[in-house]
Each structure stands twice: as structure tokens, then as C-alpha cells.
Coordinates of C-alpha atoms and ligand atoms in Angstrom, one line a residue:
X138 CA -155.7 77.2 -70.1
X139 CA -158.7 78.6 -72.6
X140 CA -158.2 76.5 -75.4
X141 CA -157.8 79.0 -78.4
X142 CA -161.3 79.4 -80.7
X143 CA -160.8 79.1 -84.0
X144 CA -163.1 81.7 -86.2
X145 CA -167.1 81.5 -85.4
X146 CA -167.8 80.5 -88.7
X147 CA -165.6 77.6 -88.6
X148 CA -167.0 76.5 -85.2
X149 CA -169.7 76.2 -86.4
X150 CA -168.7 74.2 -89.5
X151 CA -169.1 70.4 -90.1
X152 CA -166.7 69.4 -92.5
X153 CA -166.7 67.9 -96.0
X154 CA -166.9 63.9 -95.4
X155 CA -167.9 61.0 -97.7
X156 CA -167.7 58.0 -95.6
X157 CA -165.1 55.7 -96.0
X158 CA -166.6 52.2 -95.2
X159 CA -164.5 49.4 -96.5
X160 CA -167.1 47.2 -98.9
X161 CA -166.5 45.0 -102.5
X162 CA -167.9 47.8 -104.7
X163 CA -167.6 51.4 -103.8
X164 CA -170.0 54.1 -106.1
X165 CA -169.7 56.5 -103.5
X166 CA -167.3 59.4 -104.8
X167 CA -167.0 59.3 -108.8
X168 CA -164.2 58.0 -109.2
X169 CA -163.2 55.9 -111.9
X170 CA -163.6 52.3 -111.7
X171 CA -160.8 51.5 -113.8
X172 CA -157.2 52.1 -113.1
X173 CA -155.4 54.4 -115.4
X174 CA -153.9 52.7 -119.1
X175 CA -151.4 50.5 -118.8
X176 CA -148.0 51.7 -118.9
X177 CA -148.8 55.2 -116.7
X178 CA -147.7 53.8 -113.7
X179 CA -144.3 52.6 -115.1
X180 CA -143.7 56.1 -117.2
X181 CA -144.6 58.0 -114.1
X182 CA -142.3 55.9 -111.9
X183 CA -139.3 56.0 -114.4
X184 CA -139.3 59.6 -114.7
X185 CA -139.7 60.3 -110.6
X186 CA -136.4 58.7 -110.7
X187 CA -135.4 61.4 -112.8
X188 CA -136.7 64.6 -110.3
X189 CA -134.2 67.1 -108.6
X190 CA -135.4 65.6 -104.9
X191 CA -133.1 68.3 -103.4
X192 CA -134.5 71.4 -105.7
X193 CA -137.9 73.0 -105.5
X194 CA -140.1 72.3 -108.5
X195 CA -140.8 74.5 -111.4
X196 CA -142.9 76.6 -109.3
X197 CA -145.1 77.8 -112.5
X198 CA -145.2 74.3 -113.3
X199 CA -144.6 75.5 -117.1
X200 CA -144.6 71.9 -119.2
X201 CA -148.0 70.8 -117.4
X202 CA -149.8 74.1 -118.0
X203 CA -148.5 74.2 -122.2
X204 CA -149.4 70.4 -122.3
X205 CA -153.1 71.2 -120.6
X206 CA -153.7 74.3 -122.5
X207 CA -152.6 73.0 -125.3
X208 CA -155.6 70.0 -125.5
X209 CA -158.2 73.3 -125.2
X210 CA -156.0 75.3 -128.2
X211 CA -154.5 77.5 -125.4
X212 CA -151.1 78.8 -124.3
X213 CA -150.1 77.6 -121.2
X214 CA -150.5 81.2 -119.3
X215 CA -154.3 80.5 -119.2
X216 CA -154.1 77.3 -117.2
X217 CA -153.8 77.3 -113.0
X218 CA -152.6 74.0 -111.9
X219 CA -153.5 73.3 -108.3
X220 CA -153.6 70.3 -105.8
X221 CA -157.0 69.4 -107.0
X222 CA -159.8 71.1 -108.2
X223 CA -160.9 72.2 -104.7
X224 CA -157.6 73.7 -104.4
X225 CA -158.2 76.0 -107.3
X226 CA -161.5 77.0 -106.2
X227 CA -160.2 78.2 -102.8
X228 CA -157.4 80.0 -104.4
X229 CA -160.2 81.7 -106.8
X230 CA -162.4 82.5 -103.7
X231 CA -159.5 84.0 -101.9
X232 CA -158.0 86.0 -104.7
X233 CA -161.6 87.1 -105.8
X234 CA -164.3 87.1 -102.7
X235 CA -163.2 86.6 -99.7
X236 CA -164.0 89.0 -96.4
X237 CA -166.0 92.0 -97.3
X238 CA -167.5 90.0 -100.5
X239 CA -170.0 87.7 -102.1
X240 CA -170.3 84.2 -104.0
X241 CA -173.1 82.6 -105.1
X242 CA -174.1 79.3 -105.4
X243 CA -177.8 77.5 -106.8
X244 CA -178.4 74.9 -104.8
X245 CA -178.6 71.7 -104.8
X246 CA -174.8 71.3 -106.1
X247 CA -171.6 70.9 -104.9
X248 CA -170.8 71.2 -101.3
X249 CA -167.5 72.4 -101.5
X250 CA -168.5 75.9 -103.5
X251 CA -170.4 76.9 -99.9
X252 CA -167.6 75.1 -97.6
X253 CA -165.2 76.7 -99.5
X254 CA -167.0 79.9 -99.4
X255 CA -166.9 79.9 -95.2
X256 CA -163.5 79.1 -95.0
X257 CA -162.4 81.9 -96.9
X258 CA -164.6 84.2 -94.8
X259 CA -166.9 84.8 -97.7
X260 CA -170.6 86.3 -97.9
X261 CA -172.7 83.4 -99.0
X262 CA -175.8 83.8 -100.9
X263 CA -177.6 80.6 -101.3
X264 CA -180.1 80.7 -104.5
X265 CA -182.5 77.6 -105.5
X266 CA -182.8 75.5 -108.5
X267 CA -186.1 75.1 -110.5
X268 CA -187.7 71.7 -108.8
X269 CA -186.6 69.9 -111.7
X270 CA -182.7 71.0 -110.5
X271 CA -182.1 72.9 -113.6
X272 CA -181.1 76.8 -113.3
X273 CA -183.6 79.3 -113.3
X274 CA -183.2 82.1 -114.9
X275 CA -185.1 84.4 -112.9
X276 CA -183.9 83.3 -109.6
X277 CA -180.0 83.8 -110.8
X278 CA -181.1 87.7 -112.0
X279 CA -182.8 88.1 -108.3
X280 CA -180.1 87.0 -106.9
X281 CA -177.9 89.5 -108.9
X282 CA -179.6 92.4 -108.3
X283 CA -180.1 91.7 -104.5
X284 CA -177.0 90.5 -104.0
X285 CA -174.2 91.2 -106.8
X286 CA -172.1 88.7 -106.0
X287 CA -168.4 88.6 -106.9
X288 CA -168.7 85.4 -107.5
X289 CA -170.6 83.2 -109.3
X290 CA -170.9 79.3 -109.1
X291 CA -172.4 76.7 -111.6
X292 CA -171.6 73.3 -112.0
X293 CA -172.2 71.0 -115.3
X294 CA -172.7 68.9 -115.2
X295 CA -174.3 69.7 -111.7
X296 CA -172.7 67.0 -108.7
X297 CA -175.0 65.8 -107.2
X298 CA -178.0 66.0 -109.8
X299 CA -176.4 65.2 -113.2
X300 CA -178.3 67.8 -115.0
X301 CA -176.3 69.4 -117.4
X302 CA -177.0 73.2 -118.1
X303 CA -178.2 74.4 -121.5
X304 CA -175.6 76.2 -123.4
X305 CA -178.2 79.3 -123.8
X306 CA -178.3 79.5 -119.7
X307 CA -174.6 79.4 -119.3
X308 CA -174.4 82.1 -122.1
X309 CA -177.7 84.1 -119.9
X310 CA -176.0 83.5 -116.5
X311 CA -172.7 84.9 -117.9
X312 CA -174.4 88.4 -119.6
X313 CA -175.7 88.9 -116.0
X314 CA -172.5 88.5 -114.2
X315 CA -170.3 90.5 -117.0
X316 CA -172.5 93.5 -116.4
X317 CA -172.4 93.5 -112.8
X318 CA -168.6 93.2 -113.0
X319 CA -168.5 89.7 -110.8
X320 CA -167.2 86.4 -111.8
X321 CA -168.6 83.1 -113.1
X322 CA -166.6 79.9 -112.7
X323 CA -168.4 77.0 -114.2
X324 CA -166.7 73.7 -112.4
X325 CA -167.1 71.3 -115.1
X326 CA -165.3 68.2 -112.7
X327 CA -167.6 65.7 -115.3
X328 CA -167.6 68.2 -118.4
X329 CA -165.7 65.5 -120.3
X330 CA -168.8 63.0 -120.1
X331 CA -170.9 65.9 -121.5
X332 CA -171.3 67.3 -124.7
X333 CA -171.0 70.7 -123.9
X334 CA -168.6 72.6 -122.6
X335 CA -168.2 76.7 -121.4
X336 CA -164.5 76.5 -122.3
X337 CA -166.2 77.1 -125.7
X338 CA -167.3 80.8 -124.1
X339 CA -163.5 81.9 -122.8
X340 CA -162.3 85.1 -123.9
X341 CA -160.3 87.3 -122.9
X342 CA -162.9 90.0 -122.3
X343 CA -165.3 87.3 -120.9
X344 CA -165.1 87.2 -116.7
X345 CA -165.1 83.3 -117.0
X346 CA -163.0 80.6 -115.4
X347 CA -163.4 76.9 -116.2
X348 CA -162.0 74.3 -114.0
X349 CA -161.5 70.4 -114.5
X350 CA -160.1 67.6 -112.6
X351 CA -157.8 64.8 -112.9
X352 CA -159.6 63.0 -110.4
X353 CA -162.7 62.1 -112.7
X354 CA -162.2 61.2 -116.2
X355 CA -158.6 61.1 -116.0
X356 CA -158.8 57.9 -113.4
X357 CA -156.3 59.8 -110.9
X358 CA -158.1 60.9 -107.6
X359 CA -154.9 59.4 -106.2
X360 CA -153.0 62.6 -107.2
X361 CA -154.6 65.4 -105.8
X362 CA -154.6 67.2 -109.4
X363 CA -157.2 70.2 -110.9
X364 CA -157.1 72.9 -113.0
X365 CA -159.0 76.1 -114.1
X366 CA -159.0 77.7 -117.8
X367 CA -159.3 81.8 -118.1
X368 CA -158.0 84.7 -119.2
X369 CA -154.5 85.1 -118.7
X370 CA -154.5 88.4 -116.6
X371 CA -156.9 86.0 -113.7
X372 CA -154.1 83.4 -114.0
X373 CA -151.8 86.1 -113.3
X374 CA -153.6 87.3 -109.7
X375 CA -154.2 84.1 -108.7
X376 CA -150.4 83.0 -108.9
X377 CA -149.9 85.9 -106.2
X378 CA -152.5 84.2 -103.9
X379 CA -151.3 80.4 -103.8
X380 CA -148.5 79.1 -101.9
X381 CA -145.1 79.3 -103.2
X382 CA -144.0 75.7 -105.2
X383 CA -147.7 74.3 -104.1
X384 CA -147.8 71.7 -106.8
X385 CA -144.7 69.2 -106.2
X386 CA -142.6 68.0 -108.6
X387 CA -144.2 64.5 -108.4
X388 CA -147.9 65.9 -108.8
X389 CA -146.4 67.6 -111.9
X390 CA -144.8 64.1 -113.4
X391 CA -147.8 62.3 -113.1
X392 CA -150.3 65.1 -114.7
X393 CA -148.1 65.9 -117.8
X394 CA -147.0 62.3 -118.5
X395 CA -151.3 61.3 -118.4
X396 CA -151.7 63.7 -121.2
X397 CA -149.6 61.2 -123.1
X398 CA -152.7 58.5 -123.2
X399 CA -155.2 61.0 -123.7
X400 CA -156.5 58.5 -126.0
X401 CA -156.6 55.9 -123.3
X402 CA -158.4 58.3 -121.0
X403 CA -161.5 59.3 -124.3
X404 CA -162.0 55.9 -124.4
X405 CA -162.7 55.5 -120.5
X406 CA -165.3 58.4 -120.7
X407 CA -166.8 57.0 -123.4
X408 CA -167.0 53.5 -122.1
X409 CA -168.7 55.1 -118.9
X410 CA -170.9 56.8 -120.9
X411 CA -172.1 54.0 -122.7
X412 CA -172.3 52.0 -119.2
X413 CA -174.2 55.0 -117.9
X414 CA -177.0 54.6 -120.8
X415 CA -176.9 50.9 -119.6
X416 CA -177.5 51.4 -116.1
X417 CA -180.0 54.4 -116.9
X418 CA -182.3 51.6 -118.6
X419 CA -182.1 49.4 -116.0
X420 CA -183.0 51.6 -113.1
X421 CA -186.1 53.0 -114.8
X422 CA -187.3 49.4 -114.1
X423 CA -187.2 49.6 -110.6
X424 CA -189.6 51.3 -107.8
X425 CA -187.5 55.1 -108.3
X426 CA -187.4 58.6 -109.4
X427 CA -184.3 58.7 -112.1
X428 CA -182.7 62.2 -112.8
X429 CA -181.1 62.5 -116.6
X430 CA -177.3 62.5 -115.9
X431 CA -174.3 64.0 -117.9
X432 CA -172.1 62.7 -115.8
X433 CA -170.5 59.7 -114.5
X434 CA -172.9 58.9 -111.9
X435 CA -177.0 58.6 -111.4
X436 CA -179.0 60.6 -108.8
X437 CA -182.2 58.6 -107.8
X438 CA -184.7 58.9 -104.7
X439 CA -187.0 55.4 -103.9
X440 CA -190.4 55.5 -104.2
X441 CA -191.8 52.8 -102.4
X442 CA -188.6 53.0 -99.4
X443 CA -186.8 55.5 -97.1
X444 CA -183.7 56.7 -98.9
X445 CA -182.0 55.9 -95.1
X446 CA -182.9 52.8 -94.9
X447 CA -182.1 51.8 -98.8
X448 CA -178.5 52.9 -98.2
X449 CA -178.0 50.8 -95.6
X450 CA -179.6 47.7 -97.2
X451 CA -177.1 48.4 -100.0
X452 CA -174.2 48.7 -97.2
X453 CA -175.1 45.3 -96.2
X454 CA -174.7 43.9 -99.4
X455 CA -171.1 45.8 -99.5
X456 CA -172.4 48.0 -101.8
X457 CA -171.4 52.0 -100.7
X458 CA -173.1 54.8 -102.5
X459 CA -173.9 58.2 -101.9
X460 CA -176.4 58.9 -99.0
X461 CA -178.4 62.6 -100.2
X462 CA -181.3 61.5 -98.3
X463 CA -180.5 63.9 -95.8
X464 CA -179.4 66.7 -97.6
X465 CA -181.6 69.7 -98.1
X466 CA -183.6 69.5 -101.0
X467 CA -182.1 65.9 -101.9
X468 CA -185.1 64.5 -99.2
X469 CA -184.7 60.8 -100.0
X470 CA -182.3 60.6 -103.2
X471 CA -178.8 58.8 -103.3
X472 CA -176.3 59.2 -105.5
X473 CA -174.3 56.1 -107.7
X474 CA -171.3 56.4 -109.2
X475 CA -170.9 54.3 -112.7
X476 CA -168.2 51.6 -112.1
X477 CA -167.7 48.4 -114.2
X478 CA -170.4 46.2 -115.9
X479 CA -169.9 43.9 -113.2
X480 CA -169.9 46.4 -110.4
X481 CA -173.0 48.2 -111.6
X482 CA -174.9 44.2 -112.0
X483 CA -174.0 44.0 -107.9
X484 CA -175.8 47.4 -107.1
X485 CA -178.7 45.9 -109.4
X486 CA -178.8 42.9 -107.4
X487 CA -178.6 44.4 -104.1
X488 CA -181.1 47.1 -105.0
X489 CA -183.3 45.2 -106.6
X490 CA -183.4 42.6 -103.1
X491 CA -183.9 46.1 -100.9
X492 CA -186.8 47.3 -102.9
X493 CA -188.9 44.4 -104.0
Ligands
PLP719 C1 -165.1 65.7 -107.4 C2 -165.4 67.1 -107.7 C3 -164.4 68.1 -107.8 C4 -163.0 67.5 -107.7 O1 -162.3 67.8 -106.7 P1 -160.7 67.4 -106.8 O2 -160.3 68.3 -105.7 O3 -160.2 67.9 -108.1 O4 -160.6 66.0 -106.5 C5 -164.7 69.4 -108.1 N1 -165.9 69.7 -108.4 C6 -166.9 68.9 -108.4 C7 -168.3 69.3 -108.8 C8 -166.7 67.6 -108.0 O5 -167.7 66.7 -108.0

């Protein structure tokens, strides 16, 4: 037999992996460190008793899009639920790139916009950041005149840098795509531990899609749940393009019955932000370069050690966090997720030992 080849560009593909190494305290993948508020376990689990197991589920999932939309002072027709926020990026790419068509990503950030981008048989344009990681104006215009993508990728706060972008180059980057006719989506997986948010931009005039995750802020990566914000006529095209009943009934439960501790969930963020501010101070002691983050984790790169050779110090003190150091452009730098007080005192301890 001659095995069947999948497509040449997936060949040729790696994969999207964080390792999963089993250690006391895990900063590796942004989670939250906390569980969600008491009583959302029991409140979820009372009314899964109460699901249809033998129906299909509301297929426009219409009570969790009014409750989401209803947080940003929208209707419910301008929210796309999805299994996670990588879900709803693929659906975008394949309702609005795609074979035959562009997106563009600034890089370093998010893996997934450029993995994503491949699997949907998309052109990829790959456009640099200014050396301090923050967008550069000039490089996005050159990169829309060469290239006019469809579209457009920015993420702020920016995973894996932290750097949030100023509210005047969200404004710049979207001018640019609006009169090229493409696309921006700003995935704003941290926006909640930032101050400002391009929700504040929508329109229904504006080509601009938003989308958040329930697996940050909202302490749920358990339940693959993520949603994007836009005009209501991109909701629309986007319904055609994902699979029929995609978000189950379960999924559903748990996302609309977390909107019921929203307070709960503000008071996580801002505990983590606080905690952040914390940790920030402490690191600036040690032998590192220290990025500013808006999010709910720190990018740093060793000065004095290989980035290599630091994770795996930390790995022996069963302390996991993000290995960048051989990433392109991240030479060095590894990435920490906030967790608990006592979590982050662990990765002081251990980091301190590998560097000193
Ligand atoms: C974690 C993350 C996501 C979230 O993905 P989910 O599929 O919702 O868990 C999306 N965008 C960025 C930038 C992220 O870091």
C-alpha cells in the first residue's frame, strides 16, 4: 500500500504542543491558578441533570450569546460561541481567508494565528515587531500595500510578550485594513487583565472582530469555551462555515451559568493583577531582561544563563514554565504564568538557586 499524504503544507507541519510534564507548580499555559468560585461546579452539575441528552442542543446557542453580549452592551447576534477561542479563529480564517487569500500576523505572538493560517490553506504573510515587541506602524502599512491581506491579526495583550498595544495603533492598524477592504481580529485571550480594550472600536461599519476566552480569566480551560464580538452580518457568514450543533449542550451550561459569578471572576483578574505587580518587583531583582506585561503572565530572557538550561533547572525543582528560548525572535526568553502567592514564592526560590 502507499500510505495516503495528507496536504504538503501539513507535512510539513509540526504541531501546536506545550509540554505536559507532571510537576508541583505548573506556569506553563495561563491558566488560572485558582479553581472557579465556589458553588459553579454544583450549579453546573444540577442543571446537566436537567439537559435533553437525547436532543441536539440549541444549535445558535441563543441564552449564552444574550448573556455574553449582554456584559459588552450587545445583542446576542453579535457574539460567535465556539469550542474555544482557537475554534473561532479557524472558523474566521475559513469563512474569510482561506485558499486563494491572505492573513497577516506581526510576529512574535501567538502561534496559533500562523498554525491556524496553514491549516486552512491560507497565504501567510509574516511581518516583524519593533525590537521592543510593540507594533510598528510602518512595517503593518508595508505589509498592506505589498500584501493586502484579508486578514489581519493582533493580539493584546500580545501572548507571548505581554505588551499591550496603544489604543492609537489599534485605531492606525484598523484605518489601514478598513481601506483595503480586509479584516482585523484583535484576540484579546488576556484583555480582561488590561485596561484597554478594541471592543470599545466595534461598529457596525467597522471590519473588526474581537474574541475572548473562557479559558483565561474565567478559570475554565477545562471547557473548551471562546468567543468573538462583531458586527452582526460577520456573525451571520460565520454560522454557515461551522459545524452543525458544534457547541454541546454541556459546553453551553457551564459558559452561561459562569456569567452568574461574574463578580467572582473580576475579583480573580484583579487579584492576578495585583500578584503580577508583585512578582514584576521581584524579578527585576534577579540577573534578567523583564518585558512590561498586561497580562497574566511575565516574559523574561536570563542574562547571565542559557534560557535552555534555566528551564530545565526550574524542571528540576518541579517548576514548569514556558520554554521561548528557541523560538524565533524569543532567543533565550521563557514565559511564566502568574499562579498563587505561594506558587509564584516556589519559582522565586527555584530561579533564584539556577541563577545565582
Ligand atoms: C490561550 C490563548 C487563546 C485561547 O485559546 P482557547 O482555545 O480559548 O483555550 C487564544 N488566544 C491567545 C492569544 C491565547 O494565548
Amino acid at each position: 500500500m502507499t500510505r495516503p499524504t495528507p496536504r504538503e503544507s501539513i507535512t510539513l507541519m509540526t504541531g501546536y504542543h506545550s509540554p505536559q510534564i507532571d510537576v508541583d507548580v505548573r506556569l506553563n499555559t495561563n491558566e488560572s491558578p485558582e479553581p472557579p468560585p465556589g458553588g459553579f461546579a454544583e450549579a453546573v452539575a444540577e442543571q446537566v441533570l436537567a439537559i435533553d441528552w437525547n436532543r441536539y442542543p440549541d444549535r445558535s446557542a441563543t441564552k449564552l450569546r444574550a448573556r455574553i453580549g449582554a456584559n459588552y452592551g450587545l445583542p446576542g447576534e453579535q457574539v460567535f460561541v465556539a469550542n474555544g477561542s482557537n475554534e473561532v479563529l479557524q472558523t474566521l480564517l475559513l469563512t474569510f481567508a482561506g485558499p486563494g487569500r491572505t492573513s497577516a500576523v506581526f510576529e512574535p505572538t501567538y502561534a496559533l494565528h500562523s498554525h491556524l493560517s496553514r491549516v486552512t490553506g491560507t497565504t501567510l504573510v509574516e511581518g516583524e515587531r519593533a525590537n521592543d515587541f510593540s507594533i510598528d506602524l510602518a512595517e503593518v502599512e508595508r505589509v498592506m500595500i505589498e500584501h493586502r491581506p484579508d486578514v489581519l491579526f493582533l493580539c493584546s495583550p500580545n501572548n507571548p510578550t505581554g505588551i499591550v498595544d496603544a489604543p492609537a495603533t489599534i485605531r492606525a492598524v484598523l484605518d489601514m485594513v478598513t481601506a483595503t477592504g480586509g479584516l482585523l481580529c484583535v484576540d484579546e485571550a488576556y484583555g480582561q487583565f488590561s485596561d484597554f480594550s478594541a471592543v470599545d472600536l466595534l461598529g457596525n461599519d467597522t471590519p473588526l472582530v474581537v474574541s475572548r476566552t473562557y479559558s483565561k480569566t474565567w478559570a475554565m480551560a477545562a471547557v473548551r469555551l471562546g468567543y468573538l464580538l462583531a458586527p452582526d452580518w460577520i456573525v451571520t457568514e460565520l454560522e454557515k462555515v461551522v459545524l452543525p450543533y458544534h457547541l454541546d449542550a454541556m459546553t453551553q451550561v457551564a459558559g452561561t451559568v459562569a456569567l452568574d459569578h461574574l463578580d467572582a471572576m473580576t475579583a480573580r483578574v484583579a487579584r492576578l493583577v495585583e500578584e503580577r505587580g508583585r512578582l514584576m518587583a521581584r524579578l527585576a531583582d534577579l540577573p534578567l531582561d523583564v518585558w512590561p506585561s498586561g497580562a497574566n503572565f511575565i516574559l523574561i530572557r536570563p542574562t547571565c544563563r542559557d534560557g535552555n538550561a534555566v528551564w530545565q533547572g526550574l524542571v528540576d525543582r518541579s517548576v514548569l514554565v514556558r520554554n521561548c528560548a528557541t523560538w524565533p525572535r524569543l532567543d533565550g526568553c521563557l514565559r511564566i504564568t502568574i499562579g498563587t502567592p505561594e506558587e509564584d514564592d516556589r519559582l522565586l526560590a527555584a530561579l533564584t538557586e539556577v541563577l545565582t
